[in-house]
Short mmCIF file of C-alpha atoms in Angstrom, two decimals:
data_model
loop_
_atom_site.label_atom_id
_atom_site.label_comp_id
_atom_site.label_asym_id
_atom_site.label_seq_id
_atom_site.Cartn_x
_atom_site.Cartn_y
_atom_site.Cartn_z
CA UNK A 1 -4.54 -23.55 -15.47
CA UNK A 2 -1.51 -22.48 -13.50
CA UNK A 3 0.33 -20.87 -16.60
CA UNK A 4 -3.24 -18.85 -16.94
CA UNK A 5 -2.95 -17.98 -12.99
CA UNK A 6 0.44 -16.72 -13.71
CA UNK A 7 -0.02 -14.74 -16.67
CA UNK A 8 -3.03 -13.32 -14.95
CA UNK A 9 -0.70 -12.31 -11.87
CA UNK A 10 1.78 -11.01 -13.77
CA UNK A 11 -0.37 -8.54 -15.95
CA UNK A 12 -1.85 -7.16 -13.02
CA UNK A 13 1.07 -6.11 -11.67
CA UNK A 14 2.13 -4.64 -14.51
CA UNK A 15 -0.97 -2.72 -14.92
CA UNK A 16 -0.65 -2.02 -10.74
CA UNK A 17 3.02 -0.28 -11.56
CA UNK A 18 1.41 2.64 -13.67
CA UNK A 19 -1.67 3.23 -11.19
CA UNK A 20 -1.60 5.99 -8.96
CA UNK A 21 -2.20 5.00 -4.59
CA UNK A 22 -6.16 5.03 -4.42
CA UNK A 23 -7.03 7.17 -1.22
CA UNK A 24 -7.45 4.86 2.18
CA UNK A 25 -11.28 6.13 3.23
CA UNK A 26 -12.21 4.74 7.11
CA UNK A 27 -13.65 2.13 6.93
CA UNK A 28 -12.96 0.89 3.42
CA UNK A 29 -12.32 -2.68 3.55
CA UNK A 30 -9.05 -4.09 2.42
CA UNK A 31 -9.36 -7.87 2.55
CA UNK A 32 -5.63 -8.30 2.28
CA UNK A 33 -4.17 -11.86 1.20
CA UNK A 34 -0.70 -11.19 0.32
CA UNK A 35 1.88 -7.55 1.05
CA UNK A 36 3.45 -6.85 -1.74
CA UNK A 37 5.36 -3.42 -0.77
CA UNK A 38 4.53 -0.64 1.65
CA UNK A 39 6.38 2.59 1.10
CA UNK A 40 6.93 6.01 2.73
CA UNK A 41 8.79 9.23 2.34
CA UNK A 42 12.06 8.94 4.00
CA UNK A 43 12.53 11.78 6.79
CA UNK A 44 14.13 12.51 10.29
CA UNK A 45 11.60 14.53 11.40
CA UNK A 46 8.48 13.48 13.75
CA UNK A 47 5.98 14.35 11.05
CA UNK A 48 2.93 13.11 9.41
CA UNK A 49 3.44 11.71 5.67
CA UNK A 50 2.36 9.90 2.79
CA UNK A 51 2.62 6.13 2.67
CA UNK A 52 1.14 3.50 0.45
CA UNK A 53 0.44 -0.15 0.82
CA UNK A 54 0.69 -2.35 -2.24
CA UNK A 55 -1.20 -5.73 -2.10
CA UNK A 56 -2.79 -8.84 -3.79
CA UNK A 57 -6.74 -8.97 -2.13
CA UNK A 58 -8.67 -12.00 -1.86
CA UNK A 59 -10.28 -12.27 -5.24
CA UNK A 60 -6.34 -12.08 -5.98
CA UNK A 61 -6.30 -8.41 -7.57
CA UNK A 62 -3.69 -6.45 -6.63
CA UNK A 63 -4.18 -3.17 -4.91
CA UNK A 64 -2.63 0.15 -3.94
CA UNK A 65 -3.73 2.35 -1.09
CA UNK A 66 -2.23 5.36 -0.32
CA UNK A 67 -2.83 6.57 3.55
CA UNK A 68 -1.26 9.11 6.01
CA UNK A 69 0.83 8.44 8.96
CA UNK A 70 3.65 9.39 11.68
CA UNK A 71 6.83 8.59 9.91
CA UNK A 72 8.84 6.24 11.27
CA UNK A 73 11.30 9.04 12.82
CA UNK A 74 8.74 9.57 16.00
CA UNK A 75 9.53 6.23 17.28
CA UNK A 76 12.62 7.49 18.07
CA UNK A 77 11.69 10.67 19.50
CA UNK A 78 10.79 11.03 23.48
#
């Protein structure tokens, strides 16, 4: 059973690699278990950009949501 758990894992991550970020919508629900990865555009400036979230849900299906958001470069900005 656990060899099947982790074959099952492993193939959907493989299959998660080679799918584009599905669009966050508010108030789609996420029902995270487990981050994998989030990921952004690097930049310096204060500037909304494209990030995605990569994660195994609770029916254990990984997931990628894409989303917008300040970068991380307006936290250091007064």
């Amino acid at each position: 059973l656990g060899g099947a758990l982790a074959l099952a894992a492993v193939s959907g991550l493989a299959q998660a690699d080679n799918q584009k970020p599905v669009p966050y919508q508010y108030g789609m629900p996420l029902n995270i278990q487990h981050v994998i990865a989030m990921n952004e555009a690097p930049t310096n400036d204060c500037k909304v950009i494209d990030a995605d979230i990569k994660f195994v849900d609770k029916a254990g299906k990984v997931e990628d949501v894409g989303y917008r958001k300040l970068s991380d470069a307006c936290s250091f900005q007064n």
